[in-house]
GROMACS .gro file of C-alpha atoms in nm:
model
  437
    1UNK     CA    1   2.050   2.673  -3.137
    2UNK     CA    2   2.215   2.482  -2.857
    3UNK     CA    3   2.122   2.124  -2.907
    4UNK     CA    4   2.189   1.988  -2.552
    5UNK     CA    5   1.956   2.294  -2.367
    6UNK     CA    6   1.660   2.164  -2.594
    7UNK     CA    7   1.747   1.798  -2.483
    8UNK     CA    8   1.752   1.890  -2.161
    9UNK     CA    9   1.343   1.883  -2.219
   10UNK     CA   10   1.327   1.549  -2.186
   11UNK     CA   11   1.495   1.513  -1.797
   12UNK     CA   12   1.306   1.506  -1.519
   13UNK     CA   13   1.071   1.781  -1.300
   14UNK     CA   14   0.790   1.681  -1.373
   15UNK     CA   15   0.534   1.996  -1.416
   16UNK     CA   16   0.162   1.984  -1.511
   17UNK     CA   17  -0.025   2.131  -1.772
   18UNK     CA   18  -0.385   2.056  -1.814
   19UNK     CA   19  -0.432   1.729  -1.934
   20UNK     CA   20  -0.049   1.728  -2.011
   21UNK     CA   21   0.264   1.609  -1.806
   22UNK     CA   22   0.551   1.818  -1.997
   23UNK     CA   23   0.915   1.776  -1.874
   24UNK     CA   24   1.127   2.057  -1.821
   25UNK     CA   25   1.480   2.118  -1.672
   26UNK     CA   26   1.489   2.133  -1.352
   27UNK     CA   27   1.716   2.493  -1.348
   28UNK     CA   28   1.647   2.789  -1.229
   29UNK     CA   29   1.790   2.937  -1.507
   30UNK     CA   30   1.576   2.750  -1.755
   31UNK     CA   31   1.564   2.968  -2.096
   32UNK     CA   32   1.233   3.107  -2.142
   33UNK     CA   33   1.246   3.071  -2.515
   34UNK     CA   34   1.292   2.717  -2.571
   35UNK     CA   35   1.039   2.645  -2.300
   36UNK     CA   36   0.769   2.820  -2.527
   37UNK     CA   37   0.891   2.651  -2.821
   38UNK     CA   38   0.839   2.363  -2.682
   39UNK     CA   39   0.535   2.466  -2.571
   40UNK     CA   40   0.411   2.522  -2.893
   41UNK     CA   41   0.523   2.210  -2.999
   42UNK     CA   42   0.308   2.038  -2.801
   43UNK     CA   43   0.031   2.283  -2.867
   44UNK     CA   44   0.084   2.150  -3.234
   45UNK     CA   45   0.095   1.770  -3.130
   46UNK     CA   46  -0.215   1.798  -2.930
   47UNK     CA   47  -0.413   1.968  -3.251
   48UNK     CA   48  -0.383   1.578  -3.324
   49UNK     CA   49  -0.652   1.472  -3.057
   50UNK     CA   50  -0.294   1.340  -2.869
   51UNK     CA   51  -0.496   1.488  -2.559
   52UNK     CA   52  -0.292   1.244  -2.262
   53UNK     CA   53   0.052   1.207  -2.399
   54UNK     CA   54   0.167   0.963  -2.089
   55UNK     CA   55   0.064   0.622  -2.029
   56UNK     CA   56   0.091   0.429  -1.664
   57UNK     CA   57  -0.076   0.134  -1.510
   58UNK     CA   58  -0.253   0.187  -1.214
   59UNK     CA   59  -0.318   0.042  -0.876
   60UNK     CA   60   0.022  -0.160  -0.882
   61UNK     CA   61  -0.085  -0.464  -1.036
   62UNK     CA   62   0.121  -0.800  -1.034
   63UNK     CA   63   0.328  -0.804  -1.352
   64UNK     CA   64   0.608  -1.107  -1.455
   65UNK     CA   65   0.910  -1.016  -1.261
   66UNK     CA   66   1.146  -1.241  -1.494
   67UNK     CA   67   0.971  -1.577  -1.381
   68UNK     CA   68   0.826  -1.440  -1.095
   69UNK     CA   69   0.476  -1.227  -1.038
   70UNK     CA   70   0.572  -0.944  -0.807
   71UNK     CA   71   0.420  -0.597  -0.827
   72UNK     CA   72   0.541  -0.372  -1.039
   73UNK     CA   73   0.657  -0.165  -0.773
   74UNK     CA   74   0.883  -0.413  -0.636
   75UNK     CA   75   1.003  -0.558  -0.993
   76UNK     CA   76   1.379  -0.577  -1.096
   77UNK     CA   77   1.326  -0.708  -1.459
   78UNK     CA   78   1.010  -0.766  -1.673
   79UNK     CA   79   0.944  -1.039  -1.971
   80UNK     CA   80   0.937  -0.874  -2.331
   81UNK     CA   81   0.713  -0.963  -2.582
   82UNK     CA   82   0.975  -1.213  -2.740
   83UNK     CA   83   0.954  -1.399  -2.433
   84UNK     CA   84   1.306  -1.303  -2.287
   85UNK     CA   85   1.391  -1.165  -1.960
   86UNK     CA   86   1.463  -0.812  -2.045
   87UNK     CA   87   1.608  -0.502  -1.773
   88UNK     CA   88   1.427  -0.177  -1.668
   89UNK     CA   89   1.586   0.124  -1.744
   90UNK     CA   90   1.375   0.364  -1.563
   91UNK     CA   91   1.071   0.318  -1.290
   92UNK     CA   92   0.877   0.600  -1.227
   93UNK     CA   93   0.537   0.687  -1.056
   94UNK     CA   94   0.333   0.979  -1.023
   95UNK     CA   95  -0.017   1.069  -0.909
   96UNK     CA   96  -0.333   1.100  -1.156
   97UNK     CA   97  -0.687   1.164  -1.148
   98UNK     CA   98  -0.883   1.104  -1.497
   99UNK     CA   99  -1.103   0.842  -1.671
  100UNK     CA  100  -0.881   0.476  -1.637
  101UNK     CA  101  -0.986   0.155  -1.821
  102UNK     CA  102  -1.021  -0.133  -1.641
  103UNK     CA  103  -0.953  -0.434  -1.809
  104UNK     CA  104  -1.001  -0.829  -1.683
  105UNK     CA  105  -0.900  -1.076  -1.927
  106UNK     CA  106  -1.073  -1.471  -1.938
  107UNK     CA  107  -0.759  -1.675  -1.738
  108UNK     CA  108  -0.624  -1.467  -1.441
  109UNK     CA  109  -0.801  -1.314  -1.115
  110UNK     CA  110  -0.730  -0.940  -1.133
  111UNK     CA  111  -0.815  -0.654  -1.301
  112UNK     CA  112  -0.530  -0.471  -1.441
  113UNK     CA  113  -0.601  -0.050  -1.431
  114UNK     CA  114  -0.476   0.141  -1.765
  115UNK     CA  115  -0.434   0.548  -1.855
  116UNK     CA  116  -0.656   0.555  -2.158
  117UNK     CA  117  -0.372   0.626  -2.396
  118UNK     CA  118  -0.203   0.291  -2.279
  119UNK     CA  119  -0.111   0.036  -2.552
  120UNK     CA  120  -0.174  -0.309  -2.530
  121UNK     CA  121  -0.107  -0.567  -2.791
  122UNK     CA  122  -0.419  -0.722  -2.955
  123UNK     CA  123  -0.520  -0.983  -3.180
  124UNK     CA  124  -0.771  -0.854  -3.350
  125UNK     CA  125  -1.080  -1.073  -3.535
  126UNK     CA  126  -1.246  -1.101  -3.869
  127UNK     CA  127  -1.453  -1.375  -3.818
  128UNK     CA  128  -1.594  -1.653  -3.607
  129UNK     CA  129  -1.759  -1.938  -3.748
  130UNK     CA  130  -1.871  -2.271  -3.705
  131UNK     CA  131  -1.645  -2.296  -3.395
  132UNK     CA  132  -1.308  -2.150  -3.545
  133UNK     CA  133  -1.174  -1.817  -3.501
  134UNK     CA  134  -1.007  -1.576  -3.736
  135UNK     CA  135  -0.779  -1.371  -3.664
  136UNK     CA  136  -0.608  -1.093  -3.856
  137UNK     CA  137  -0.264  -1.163  -3.960
  138UNK     CA  138  -0.091  -1.004  -3.719
  139UNK     CA  139  -0.121  -0.812  -3.367
  140UNK     CA  140  -0.125  -0.449  -3.318
  141UNK     CA  141  -0.121  -0.175  -3.068
  142UNK     CA  142  -0.423  -0.029  -2.971
  143UNK     CA  143  -0.498   0.224  -2.723
  144UNK     CA  144  -0.663   0.100  -2.364
  145UNK     CA  145  -0.958   0.369  -2.468
  146UNK     CA  146  -1.001   0.162  -2.823
  147UNK     CA  147  -1.020  -0.138  -2.682
  148UNK     CA  148  -1.348  -0.370  -2.755
  149UNK     CA  149  -1.427  -0.694  -2.566
  150UNK     CA  150  -1.403  -0.890  -2.860
  151UNK     CA  151  -1.013  -0.837  -2.917
  152UNK     CA  152  -0.805  -1.102  -2.790
  153UNK     CA  153  -0.468  -0.996  -2.567
  154UNK     CA  154  -0.184  -1.155  -2.671
  155UNK     CA  155   0.033  -1.364  -2.386
  156UNK     CA  156   0.415  -1.462  -2.475
  157UNK     CA  157   0.568  -1.812  -2.477
  158UNK     CA  158   0.859  -1.789  -2.240
  159UNK     CA  159   1.178  -1.853  -2.368
  160UNK     CA  160   1.434  -1.978  -2.123
  161UNK     CA  161   1.720  -2.173  -2.053
  162UNK     CA  162   1.642  -2.444  -1.812
  163UNK     CA  163   1.901  -2.592  -1.536
  164UNK     CA  164   1.825  -2.949  -1.409
  165UNK     CA  165   1.812  -2.959  -1.095
  166UNK     CA  166   1.982  -3.210  -0.884
  167UNK     CA  167   1.716  -3.394  -0.731
  168UNK     CA  168   1.517  -3.734  -0.817
  169UNK     CA  169   1.199  -3.711  -1.032
  170UNK     CA  170   1.041  -3.873  -0.731
  171UNK     CA  171   1.165  -3.609  -0.458
  172UNK     CA  172   1.076  -3.347  -0.683
  173UNK     CA  173   0.685  -3.516  -0.677
  174UNK     CA  174   0.750  -3.552  -0.272
  175UNK     CA  175   0.796  -3.142  -0.289
  176UNK     CA  176   0.497  -3.112  -0.489
  177UNK     CA  177   0.316  -3.333  -0.242
  178UNK     CA  178   0.437  -3.102   0.040
  179UNK     CA  179   0.348  -2.760  -0.142
  180UNK     CA  180  -0.035  -2.929  -0.151
  181UNK     CA  181  -0.061  -3.156   0.206
  182UNK     CA  182   0.230  -3.092   0.376
  183UNK     CA  183   0.361  -2.896   0.701
  184UNK     CA  184   0.658  -2.874   0.943
  185UNK     CA  185   0.649  -2.861   1.338
  186UNK     CA  186   0.919  -2.697   1.579
  187UNK     CA  187   0.930  -2.848   1.947
  188UNK     CA  188   1.250  -2.846   2.187
  189UNK     CA  189   1.191  -3.222   2.184
  190UNK     CA  190   1.328  -3.434   1.904
  191UNK     CA  191   1.067  -3.608   1.790
  192UNK     CA  192   0.904  -3.284   1.752
  193UNK     CA  193   1.120  -3.195   1.479
  194UNK     CA  194   0.903  -3.325   1.181
  195UNK     CA  195   0.767  -3.333   0.863
  196UNK     CA  196   0.415  -3.414   0.826
  197UNK     CA  197   0.229  -3.562   0.501
  198UNK     CA  198  -0.152  -3.644   0.551
  199UNK     CA  199  -0.376  -3.807   0.276
  200UNK     CA  200  -0.632  -4.051   0.226
  201UNK     CA  201  -0.420  -4.246  -0.084
  202UNK     CA  202  -0.210  -4.517   0.102
  203UNK     CA  203  -0.029  -4.601  -0.217
  204UNK     CA  204   0.120  -4.256  -0.237
  205UNK     CA  205   0.190  -4.215   0.157
  206UNK     CA  206   0.418  -4.547   0.092
  207UNK     CA  207   0.582  -4.398  -0.203
  208UNK     CA  208   0.669  -4.113  -0.001
  209UNK     CA  209   0.792  -4.323   0.318
  210UNK     CA  210   1.026  -4.559   0.053
  211UNK     CA  211   1.249  -4.184   0.003
  212UNK     CA  212   1.324  -4.140   0.367
  213UNK     CA  213   1.510  -4.363   0.619
  214UNK     CA  214   1.382  -4.151   0.930
  215UNK     CA  215   0.982  -4.188   0.834
  216UNK     CA  216   0.697  -4.360   0.964
  217UNK     CA  217   0.311  -4.405   0.881
  218UNK     CA  218   0.076  -4.349   1.120
  219UNK     CA  219  -0.304  -4.435   1.077
  220UNK     CA  220  -0.592  -4.164   1.172
  221UNK     CA  221  -0.973  -4.294   1.153
  222UNK     CA  222  -1.221  -4.042   0.992
  223UNK     CA  223  -1.553  -4.041   1.002
  224UNK     CA  224  -1.546  -4.231   0.606
  225UNK     CA  225  -1.206  -4.302   0.537
  226UNK     CA  226  -0.905  -4.357   0.681
  227UNK     CA  227  -0.660  -4.085   0.684
  228UNK     CA  228  -0.255  -4.190   0.641
  229UNK     CA  229  -0.011  -3.946   0.805
  230UNK     CA  230   0.372  -4.032   0.696
  231UNK     CA  231   0.608  -3.833   0.944
  232UNK     CA  232   0.955  -3.733   0.868
  233UNK     CA  233   1.210  -3.660   1.144
  234UNK     CA  234   1.456  -3.510   1.016
  235UNK     CA  235   1.537  -3.137   1.070
  236UNK     CA  236   1.777  -3.034   0.833
  237UNK     CA  237   1.484  -3.141   0.559
  238UNK     CA  238   1.208  -2.950   0.765
  239UNK     CA  239   1.462  -2.644   0.743
  240UNK     CA  240   1.507  -2.689   0.364
  241UNK     CA  241   1.139  -2.747   0.266
  242UNK     CA  242   1.075  -2.453   0.468
  243UNK     CA  243   1.297  -2.186   0.349
  244UNK     CA  244   1.207  -2.322  -0.049
  245UNK     CA  245   0.823  -2.389  -0.049
  246UNK     CA  246   0.708  -2.251   0.298
  247UNK     CA  247   0.590  -2.373   0.647
  248UNK     CA  248   0.195  -2.258   0.608
  249UNK     CA  249  -0.120  -2.342   0.378
  250UNK     CA  250  -0.132  -1.971   0.274
  251UNK     CA  251   0.250  -1.870   0.224
  252UNK     CA  252   0.337  -2.177   0.057
  253UNK     CA  253   0.541  -2.095  -0.285
  254UNK     CA  254   0.720  -2.227  -0.585
  255UNK     CA  255   1.084  -2.177  -0.556
  256UNK     CA  256   1.315  -2.061  -0.846
  257UNK     CA  257   1.518  -2.380  -0.892
  258UNK     CA  258   1.186  -2.547  -0.931
  259UNK     CA  259   1.068  -2.251  -1.207
  260UNK     CA  260   1.397  -2.269  -1.412
  261UNK     CA  261   1.420  -2.673  -1.395
  262UNK     CA  262   1.356  -2.897  -1.707
  263UNK     CA  263   1.008  -2.971  -1.864
  264UNK     CA  264   1.006  -3.336  -1.725
  265UNK     CA  265   1.086  -3.194  -1.411
  266UNK     CA  266   0.827  -2.968  -1.372
  267UNK     CA  267   0.567  -3.203  -1.491
  268UNK     CA  268   0.699  -3.467  -1.184
  269UNK     CA  269   0.671  -3.155  -0.922
  270UNK     CA  270   0.338  -3.047  -1.118
  271UNK     CA  271   0.208  -3.382  -1.042
  272UNK     CA  272   0.246  -3.421  -0.682
  273UNK     CA  273   0.062  -3.052  -0.670
  274UNK     CA  274  -0.198  -3.235  -0.849
  275UNK     CA  275  -0.236  -3.598  -0.635
  276UNK     CA  276  -0.218  -3.356  -0.316
  277UNK     CA  277  -0.435  -3.021  -0.397
  278UNK     CA  278  -0.623  -3.155  -0.733
  279UNK     CA  279  -0.843  -3.373  -0.921
  280UNK     CA  280  -0.843  -3.484  -1.260
  281UNK     CA  281  -1.213  -3.449  -1.464
  282UNK     CA  282  -1.305  -3.482  -1.811
  283UNK     CA  283  -1.027  -3.282  -2.041
  284UNK     CA  284  -0.891  -3.073  -1.757
  285UNK     CA  285  -0.740  -3.107  -1.441
  286UNK     CA  286  -0.844  -2.862  -1.109
  287UNK     CA  287  -0.606  -2.742  -0.887
  288UNK     CA  288  -0.713  -2.552  -0.564
  289UNK     CA  289  -0.544  -2.404  -0.305
  290UNK     CA  290  -0.574  -2.110   0.008
  291UNK     CA  291  -0.289  -1.907  -0.124
  292UNK     CA  292  -0.283  -1.657  -0.413
  293UNK     CA  293   0.065  -1.662  -0.427
  294UNK     CA  294   0.088  -2.020  -0.492
  295UNK     CA  295  -0.195  -2.036  -0.738
  296UNK     CA  296  -0.033  -1.755  -0.923
  297UNK     CA  297   0.357  -1.949  -0.895
  298UNK     CA  298   0.171  -2.269  -1.016
  299UNK     CA  299  -0.024  -2.085  -1.322
  300UNK     CA  300   0.362  -1.938  -1.442
  301UNK     CA  301   0.466  -2.299  -1.388
  302UNK     CA  302   0.219  -2.368  -1.635
  303UNK     CA  303   0.305  -2.110  -1.848
  304UNK     CA  304   0.703  -2.194  -1.861
  305UNK     CA  305   0.577  -2.566  -1.953
  306UNK     CA  306   0.392  -2.384  -2.288
  307UNK     CA  307   0.047  -2.459  -2.096
  308UNK     CA  308  -0.201  -2.193  -2.047
  309UNK     CA  309  -0.422  -2.269  -1.755
  310UNK     CA  310  -0.743  -2.051  -1.579
  311UNK     CA  311  -0.761  -1.934  -1.240
  312UNK     CA  312  -1.097  -1.849  -1.045
  313UNK     CA  313  -1.191  -1.806  -0.677
  314UNK     CA  314  -1.471  -1.937  -0.454
  315UNK     CA  315  -1.601  -1.847  -0.102
  316UNK     CA  316  -1.655  -2.141   0.121
  317UNK     CA  317  -1.804  -2.094   0.494
  318UNK     CA  318  -1.528  -2.197   0.741
  319UNK     CA  319  -1.564  -2.258   1.084
  320UNK     CA  320  -1.280  -2.401   1.364
  321UNK     CA  321  -1.343  -2.418   1.754
  322UNK     CA  322  -1.624  -2.230   1.727
  323UNK     CA  323  -1.483  -1.951   1.509
  324UNK     CA  324  -1.657  -1.898   1.194
  325UNK     CA  325  -1.559  -1.688   0.896
  326UNK     CA  326  -1.557  -1.647   0.514
  327UNK     CA  327  -1.218  -1.776   0.325
  328UNK     CA  328  -1.140  -1.720  -0.043
  329UNK     CA  329  -1.042  -2.066  -0.242
  330UNK     CA  330  -0.841  -2.044  -0.532
  331UNK     CA  331  -0.865  -2.273  -0.813
  332UNK     CA  332  -0.673  -2.322  -1.113
  333UNK     CA  333  -0.820  -2.552  -1.423
  334UNK     CA  334  -0.559  -2.701  -1.629
  335UNK     CA  335  -0.706  -2.791  -2.018
  336UNK     CA  336  -0.585  -3.069  -2.183
  337UNK     CA  337  -0.703  -2.873  -2.485
  338UNK     CA  338  -0.704  -2.473  -2.554
  339UNK     CA  339  -1.044  -2.372  -2.456
  340UNK     CA  340  -1.154  -2.034  -2.502
  341UNK     CA  341  -0.789  -1.925  -2.625
  342UNK     CA  342  -0.580  -1.995  -2.974
  343UNK     CA  343  -0.257  -2.075  -2.937
  344UNK     CA  344   0.028  -1.965  -3.172
  345UNK     CA  345   0.423  -2.082  -3.266
  346UNK     CA  346   0.493  -1.793  -2.983
  347UNK     CA  347   0.175  -1.696  -2.792
  348UNK     CA  348  -0.097  -1.770  -2.669
  349UNK     CA  349  -0.352  -1.530  -2.803
  350UNK     CA  350  -0.672  -1.476  -2.492
  351UNK     CA  351  -1.031  -1.327  -2.506
  352UNK     CA  352  -1.071  -0.993  -2.291
  353UNK     CA  353  -1.311  -1.064  -2.031
  354UNK     CA  354  -1.468  -0.714  -1.914
  355UNK     CA  355  -1.362  -0.393  -1.983
  356UNK     CA  356  -1.499  -0.110  -1.744
  357UNK     CA  357  -1.446   0.279  -1.731
  358UNK     CA  358  -1.427   0.478  -1.431
  359UNK     CA  359  -1.292   0.744  -1.231
  360UNK     CA  360  -1.017   0.719  -1.084
  361UNK     CA  361  -0.736   0.921  -0.819
  362UNK     CA  362  -0.452   0.757  -0.714
  363UNK     CA  363  -0.094   0.598  -0.822
  364UNK     CA  364   0.006   0.517  -1.164
  365UNK     CA  365   0.386   0.385  -1.261
  366UNK     CA  366   0.576   0.375  -1.560
  367UNK     CA  367   0.818   0.150  -1.696
  368UNK     CA  368   1.118   0.205  -1.962
  369UNK     CA  369   1.225  -0.118  -2.061
  370UNK     CA  370   1.514  -0.211  -2.307
  371UNK     CA  371   1.229  -0.375  -2.564
  372UNK     CA  372   1.007  -0.101  -2.552
  373UNK     CA  373   0.744  -0.357  -2.401
  374UNK     CA  374   0.630  -0.603  -2.098
  375UNK     CA  375   0.446  -0.845  -2.033
  376UNK     CA  376   0.176  -0.771  -1.724
  377UNK     CA  377   0.118  -1.121  -1.789
  378UNK     CA  378  -0.049  -1.005  -2.129
  379UNK     CA  379   0.202  -0.755  -2.346
  380UNK     CA  380   0.174  -0.384  -2.365
  381UNK     CA  381   0.379  -0.091  -2.437
  382UNK     CA  382   0.673   0.031  -2.262
  383UNK     CA  383   0.536   0.354  -2.126
  384UNK     CA  384   0.781   0.560  -2.283
  385UNK     CA  385   0.886   0.776  -2.028
  386UNK     CA  386   1.138   1.008  -2.201
  387UNK     CA  387   1.076   0.777  -2.571
  388UNK     CA  388   0.831   0.917  -2.737
  389UNK     CA  389   0.704   1.256  -2.603
  390UNK     CA  390   0.949   1.430  -2.533
  391UNK     CA  391   1.167   1.353  -2.771
  392UNK     CA  392   0.887   1.408  -3.032
  393UNK     CA  393   0.927   1.764  -2.876
  394UNK     CA  394   1.299   1.821  -2.965
  395UNK     CA  395   1.245   1.665  -3.277
  396UNK     CA  396   0.985   1.967  -3.348
  397UNK     CA  397   1.184   2.226  -3.215
  398UNK     CA  398   1.481   2.136  -3.404
  399UNK     CA  399   1.220   2.137  -3.769
  400UNK     CA  400   1.091   2.455  -3.660
  401UNK     CA  401   1.386   2.683  -3.536
  402UNK     CA  402   1.699   2.505  -3.683
  403UNK     CA  403   1.503   2.426  -4.030
  404UNK     CA  404   1.592   2.072  -4.027
  405UNK     CA  405   1.410   1.810  -4.206
  406UNK     CA  406   1.195   1.541  -3.968
  407UNK     CA  407   1.483   1.267  -4.034
  408UNK     CA  408   1.746   1.520  -3.958
  409UNK     CA  409   1.648   1.594  -3.611
  410UNK     CA  410   1.549   1.247  -3.549
  411UNK     CA  411   1.871   1.169  -3.622
  412UNK     CA  412   2.036   1.447  -3.397
  413UNK     CA  413   1.790   1.343  -3.122
  414UNK     CA  414   1.815   0.962  -3.140
  415UNK     CA  415   2.191   1.026  -3.114
  416UNK     CA  416   2.194   1.195  -2.795
  417UNK     CA  417   1.897   0.951  -2.652
  418UNK     CA  418   1.929   0.579  -2.744
  419UNK     CA  419   1.616   0.469  -2.643
  420UNK     CA  420   1.413   0.717  -2.890
  421UNK     CA  421   1.106   0.512  -2.979
  422UNK     CA  422   0.842   0.774  -3.156
  423UNK     CA  423   0.469   0.671  -3.176
  424UNK     CA  424   0.401   0.683  -3.541
  425UNK     CA  425   0.114   0.928  -3.491
  426UNK     CA  426   0.382   1.193  -3.361
  427UNK     CA  427   0.599   1.029  -3.684
  428UNK     CA  428   0.297   1.137  -3.906
  429UNK     CA  429   0.243   1.500  -3.730
  430UNK     CA  430   0.589   1.570  -3.742
  431UNK     CA  431   0.653   1.469  -4.099
  432UNK     CA  432   0.349   1.730  -4.267
  433UNK     CA  433   0.490   2.033  -4.075
  434UNK     CA  434   0.282   2.245  -4.361
  435UNK     CA  435  -0.044   2.126  -4.165
  436UNK     CA  436   0.114   2.241  -3.813
  437UNK     CA  437  -0.066   2.586  -3.814
   0.00000   0.00000   0.00000
């Protein structure tokens, strides 16, 4: 048998056969004999209840792109289960119609959608007694269809070489205040080009004013309190803040140089953010914002500090100059001690809040990564395109028609495609050819 031709079975050129997605050569001269061989091997694998052999994420979810949340269709890198930035070898998307598992965890806002066979790394509990959680000794890969509400997903602690910035801690604190309470203005008149901070806390305004030469403080009487406005006439500062942190409340963001900064620098920025848009309660701090992107940035910033937080939202009725609308306010809760979750040396273990099975008809996505897994922000398995089912087909074909043992066939396929990562169930099937029928 010409093995190179068999390997071409794992090349792109997708054809559908019922619930199976099976790769065949994109070639009019494809050998029918080899095609039937592959189909026979797939049928053998199917007899062991491997009903849908492709697993994907639906609904274009937010996943970790290094130190940033982005939609899966836009990512350039991923975060591996080791907490390290990982490469993406290939990205795929396809249409899918069938059952999908919709899952939400305790710390995040969004649902994540999985085809039933997509594997998720979970820690299963053995007992919960007297407020203490007893877990199994190690996590395990479980398909989305078999996930239980009592399972815990796994979030890795981020490992990165943090880079010290060129800014003082006071300036980083100011950046945090700007993100929370600041805005900038543009005008054809010099005095109209400025950065402005408005707060009721005069001591904070005085502290910030001391950082800048071209600054003035104005008082504004309100119904119950006095609002203090700090105005800084500095076009270069205004442009820098707009470029790095955004201009309006809904497009505020945390830039990469803050995400990659040292722990003390992040803490100074976060203190400014909380003094502006937050409040402290017993055993926790609360941050509120109208920007979903901003609250996810803050969640990730805390994760880079090995601190897990919780995202929620509420809806509020707004009114301005006669116009009324309903708006979402996003809330980030930062507990002083672990609440609901468990912290381990390299991971956070977080409970699942909701699991729903429903019909789905739309686009789903695949990633092939260097470490065979990625963070969304909990750990899921590499979508395995061309890594598990197709190599298993090739191995089975070699065993059936070239009389090779499993280990011999595996070595041949592995040599041809280095990213082979066979599912354990496939391995057990292939190792017992007498049971193929």
